[in-house]
């Protein structure tokens, strides 16, 4: 052996110290390391749970902060998505017998009932638009800063978490008269109405960067509508909107497939957007819509489906060469570090724990499905994936009974999946803390510390692995259709919903149930770089704080009509004072001279009603700078 080759061999050996041990032994080691980390991960989630979590001072009851990090990045907020995905994990653990978790679930229900009523820059509850707000302060107040909003996955994911819990309540004698489930239903109903009304409108993706249609969001919405209709029927509710929209969402979901993988974002509004579309978005979608009773149907993108496996291979391979820590790892059957998408530059673009663990989870989910249906079908679509896990794989159908192929194939997938868990554990610090990212250069933890979602992803991965390798119970089925038909033409439609504070679940009874979408049309000539804001004497108008003022839109601005528009959802009957201001490129602020007043119309037959205000700028004009 040449010296260089020896060094490479040594490096490879130290990267995979464990591989010298026999396979069974390695799995046993891994299983015990997973159990140890799982305890830390579950505790890590509870530490971030208000009001008592040790890392979440000031968080209201039932609020899950994203991370205790308050600086670089500041994640001391609650994101609807992160919290909902985590709560789904908490419900699943509760269903597995961890009874101590129930009060957290009940706190969460109440917190969500409250936060649904909090008006915010996306809108208010009465129109449903406010439900698309991505994040709130830990005390459940609105966040007015610039952000990628709305995000339309949150309501669907929250519905899924609450539906899973409600179904449990109804299936056991605990909630024999259905009171608890019936009290939760109005929270779920608001979220499902939002999905049925807005699924066909664009919004920001789960990474809060791309304004368009996101595969993850659409998949989560489809699941929520299907299981929401099922629960609603059980509770004798009107579910016609969910039943009418689900096939449309399902049809739309198919359009993301490009023949090789699911493209994460389509209909992107931002100009100059160019990415391959290979993104953990799609892997997380498969994991979030896993149904242990589903077949490997491609249209449902279930973990064991050929399309989801082909997609997974594209996703994994995209990261093999871009991270230094993945160099020298052979291309097949070995786990690697994976991140959000290869073009990522956030914190310089690193692997994330939750995305690396999602790869393993998809594969553990798939193993469960093959074991249930007793059959593996390798076709042209999935062959390349299979050959990366099991080099001699060929197209064909492999049944469990009588043949070793089935076992060889599932063992290979199990080992492959384990490699991703090994990778995440390898780059976790000694104390088991999981941050958001780990360095692409050397694997050191980066970005937000103790990320709730990282911990939750570890716990769900562990449960999926146990369900794949033992008789540990599976997550409940969500009732995915067994032979879903895709209509030949997709119908982009919508059902307008009604939205009400879920008072029985804990929402404040004085929350505005009747609102107006007030459009302010302001004629104000501006120059490039100069922006106009609106502020006034109510929370919706920023309480006269410049930092909380509402930003105007200049989409309709033209030479003939210098139009700035603002749409704010305001409580019916409100008496308000407001004015406009200009922010100069220099940072200087120029105010209109006099306060204006507005009487929002009294509650009419329709909420939200619509009202328009037409005015001209009345104040100093900025001097253009060169
Ligand atoms: C914060 C978002 O949460 C993150 O996903 C994004 O990458 C950065 N902002 C940059 O836009
Ligand atoms: C940034 C991530 O991109 C986003 O998905 C997440 O919701 C927030 N951080 C909070 O964890």
PDB file of C-alpha atoms in Angstrom, residues 92-200:
ATOM      1  CA  UNK A  92     -47.596   9.748  19.618  1.00  0.00           C
ATOM      2  CA  UNK A  93     -45.450   9.266  22.732  1.00  0.00           C
ATOM      3  CA  UNK A  94     -48.506   9.768  24.893  1.00  0.00           C
ATOM      4  CA  UNK A  95     -50.335   7.105  22.888  1.00  0.00           C
ATOM      5  CA  UNK A  96     -47.369   4.838  23.574  1.00  0.00           C
ATOM      6  CA  UNK A  97     -48.058   5.080  27.246  1.00  0.00           C
ATOM      7  CA  UNK A  98     -46.211   8.170  28.435  1.00  0.00           C
ATOM      8  CA  UNK A  99     -49.159   9.484  30.430  1.00  0.00           C
ATOM      9  CA  UNK A 100     -47.164  12.356  31.928  1.00  0.00           C
ATOM     10  CA  UNK A 101     -47.400  14.120  28.605  1.00  0.00           C
ATOM     11  CA  UNK A 102     -51.143  14.678  28.595  1.00  0.00           C
ATOM     12  CA  UNK A 103     -51.119  17.955  30.464  1.00  0.00           C
ATOM     13  CA  UNK A 104     -48.674  19.360  27.926  1.00  0.00           C
ATOM     14  CA  UNK A 105     -51.084  18.381  25.165  1.00  0.00           C
ATOM     15  CA  UNK A 106     -53.946  20.072  26.972  1.00  0.00           C
ATOM     16  CA  UNK A 107     -51.865  23.201  27.535  1.00  0.00           C
ATOM     17  CA  UNK A 108     -50.996  23.219  23.845  1.00  0.00           C
ATOM     18  CA  UNK A 109     -54.659  22.966  22.837  1.00  0.00           C
ATOM     19  CA  UNK A 110     -55.478  25.997  24.929  1.00  0.00           C
ATOM     20  CA  UNK A 111     -52.496  27.978  23.669  1.00  0.00           C
ATOM     21  CA  UNK A 112     -53.520  27.281  20.077  1.00  0.00           C
ATOM     22  CA  UNK A 113     -57.115  28.304  20.738  1.00  0.00           C
ATOM     23  CA  UNK A 114     -55.750  31.601  22.053  1.00  0.00           C
ATOM     24  CA  UNK A 115     -53.168  32.216  19.362  1.00  0.00           C
ATOM     25  CA  UNK A 116     -55.682  31.589  16.581  1.00  0.00           C
ATOM     26  CA  UNK A 117     -57.432  34.779  17.742  1.00  0.00           C
ATOM     27  CA  UNK A 118     -54.306  36.946  17.730  1.00  0.00           C
ATOM     28  CA  UNK A 119     -54.467  39.412  14.835  1.00  0.00           C
ATOM     29  CA  UNK A 120     -51.137  39.717  13.120  1.00  0.00           C
ATOM     30  CA  UNK A 121     -49.490  41.013   9.958  1.00  0.00           C
ATOM     31  CA  UNK A 122     -50.990  38.145   7.939  1.00  0.00           C
ATOM     32  CA  UNK A 123     -54.503  39.136   9.017  1.00  0.00           C
ATOM     33  CA  UNK A 124     -57.016  38.106  11.639  1.00  0.00           C
ATOM     34  CA  UNK A 125     -59.045  35.041  12.480  1.00  0.00           C
ATOM     35  CA  UNK A 126     -62.311  36.272  11.021  1.00  0.00           C
ATOM     36  CA  UNK A 127     -61.055  35.915   7.442  1.00  0.00           C
ATOM     37  CA  UNK A 128     -58.827  32.955   8.289  1.00  0.00           C
ATOM     38  CA  UNK A 129     -55.858  34.892   6.956  1.00  0.00           C
ATOM     39  CA  UNK A 130     -54.303  35.344  10.374  1.00  0.00           C
ATOM     40  CA  UNK A 131     -53.891  31.574  10.667  1.00  0.00           C
ATOM     41  CA  UNK A 132     -51.165  31.754   8.037  1.00  0.00           C
ATOM     42  CA  UNK A 133     -48.875  33.713  10.345  1.00  0.00           C
ATOM     43  CA  UNK A 134     -45.671  31.697  10.867  1.00  0.00           C
ATOM     44  CA  UNK A 135     -44.561  32.763  14.327  1.00  0.00           C
ATOM     45  CA  UNK A 136     -45.472  34.647  17.503  1.00  0.00           C
ATOM     46  CA  UNK A 137     -43.653  35.822  20.570  1.00  0.00           C
ATOM     47  CA  UNK A 138     -43.390  33.246  23.353  1.00  0.00           C
ATOM     48  CA  UNK A 139     -46.144  35.072  25.267  1.00  0.00           C
ATOM     49  CA  UNK A 140     -48.438  34.627  22.248  1.00  0.00           C
ATOM     50  CA  UNK A 141     -48.379  38.222  21.075  1.00  0.00           C
ATOM     51  CA  UNK A 142     -47.961  39.215  17.469  1.00  0.00           C
ATOM     52  CA  UNK A 143     -44.609  39.696  15.780  1.00  0.00           C
ATOM     53  CA  UNK A 144     -44.635  42.664  13.422  1.00  0.00           C
ATOM     54  CA  UNK A 145     -41.206  42.392  11.856  1.00  0.00           C
ATOM     55  CA  UNK A 146     -40.569  41.517   8.233  1.00  0.00           C
ATOM     56  CA  UNK A 147     -40.891  37.800   7.650  1.00  0.00           C
ATOM     57  CA  UNK A 148     -41.710  35.296   4.941  1.00  0.00           C
ATOM     58  CA  UNK A 149     -45.471  35.262   5.413  1.00  0.00           C
ATOM     59  CA  UNK A 150     -47.940  33.758   5.149  1.00  0.00           C
ATOM     60  CA  UNK A 151     -46.861  30.141   5.583  1.00  0.00           C
ATOM     61  CA  UNK A 152     -49.666  27.707   4.926  1.00  0.00           C
ATOM     62  CA  UNK A 153     -48.336  24.476   6.396  1.00  0.00           C
ATOM     63  CA  UNK A 154     -48.829  25.426  10.053  1.00  0.00           C
ATOM     64  CA  UNK A 155     -52.626  25.099  10.269  1.00  0.00           C
ATOM     65  CA  UNK A 156     -52.560  21.727   8.499  1.00  0.00           C
ATOM     66  CA  UNK A 157     -49.836  20.365  10.772  1.00  0.00           C
ATOM     67  CA  UNK A 158     -51.597  21.666  13.865  1.00  0.00           C
ATOM     68  CA  UNK A 159     -54.830  20.040  12.718  1.00  0.00           C
ATOM     69  CA  UNK A 160     -52.995  16.745  12.261  1.00  0.00           C
ATOM     70  CA  UNK A 161     -51.574  16.843  15.792  1.00  0.00           C
ATOM     71  CA  UNK A 162     -54.948  17.701  17.321  1.00  0.00           C
ATOM     72  CA  UNK A 163     -56.860  15.207  15.178  1.00  0.00           C
ATOM     73  CA  UNK A 164     -54.548  12.404  16.284  1.00  0.00           C
ATOM     74  CA  UNK A 165     -55.178  13.300  19.911  1.00  0.00           C
ATOM     75  CA  UNK A 166     -58.942  13.688  19.391  1.00  0.00           C
ATOM     76  CA  UNK A 167     -59.225  10.330  17.668  1.00  0.00           C
ATOM     77  CA  UNK A 168     -57.483   8.787  20.621  1.00  0.00           C
ATOM     78  CA  UNK A 169     -59.919  10.457  23.010  1.00  0.00           C
ATOM     79  CA  UNK A 170     -62.880   9.121  21.085  1.00  0.00           C
ATOM     80  CA  UNK A 171     -61.456   5.633  20.782  1.00  0.00           C
ATOM     81  CA  UNK A 172     -60.945   5.169  24.497  1.00  0.00           C
ATOM     82  CA  UNK A 173     -63.415   5.463  27.285  1.00  0.00           C
ATOM     83  CA  UNK A 174     -61.536   8.400  28.793  1.00  0.00           C
ATOM     84  CA  UNK A 175     -63.570  11.020  26.995  1.00  0.00           C
ATOM     85  CA  UNK A 176     -66.723   8.932  26.998  1.00  0.00           C
ATOM     86  CA  UNK A 177     -69.156  11.737  26.285  1.00  0.00           C
ATOM     87  CA  UNK A 178     -66.802  13.291  23.745  1.00  0.00           C
ATOM     88  CA  UNK A 179     -66.582  16.575  25.656  1.00  0.00           C
ATOM     89  CA  UNK A 180     -62.850  17.053  25.327  1.00  0.00           C
ATOM     90  CA  UNK A 181     -62.829  16.132  21.639  1.00  0.00           C
ATOM     91  CA  UNK A 182     -65.831  18.337  20.952  1.00  0.00           C
ATOM     92  CA  UNK A 183     -64.122  21.249  22.660  1.00  0.00           C
ATOM     93  CA  UNK A 184     -60.999  20.787  20.549  1.00  0.00           C
ATOM     94  CA  UNK A 185     -62.927  20.483  17.293  1.00  0.00           C
ATOM     95  CA  UNK A 186     -63.457  24.250  16.773  1.00  0.00           C
ATOM     96  CA  UNK A 187     -59.674  24.748  16.822  1.00  0.00           C
ATOM     97  CA  UNK A 188     -59.244  22.005  14.228  1.00  0.00           C
ATOM     98  CA  UNK A 189     -62.167  23.348  12.230  1.00  0.00           C
ATOM     99  CA  UNK A 190     -60.596  26.796  11.892  1.00  0.00           C
ATOM    100  CA  UNK A 191     -57.410  25.189  10.603  1.00  0.00           C
ATOM    101  CA  UNK A 192     -59.212  22.901   8.171  1.00  0.00           C
ATOM    102  CA  UNK A 193     -61.352  25.759   6.905  1.00  0.00           C
ATOM    103  CA  UNK A 194     -58.151  27.689   6.278  1.00  0.00           C
ATOM    104  CA  UNK A 195     -56.767  24.779   4.262  1.00  0.00           C
ATOM    105  CA  UNK A 196     -59.970  24.347   2.254  1.00  0.00           C
ATOM    106  CA  UNK A 197     -60.077  28.063   1.500  1.00  0.00           C
ATOM    107  CA  UNK A 198     -56.434  28.915   0.851  1.00  0.00           C
ATOM    108  CA  UNK A 199     -54.617  25.738  -0.286  1.00  0.00           C
ATOM    109  CA  UNK A 200     -54.484  27.036  -3.831  1.00  0.00           C
TER     110      UNK A 200
END
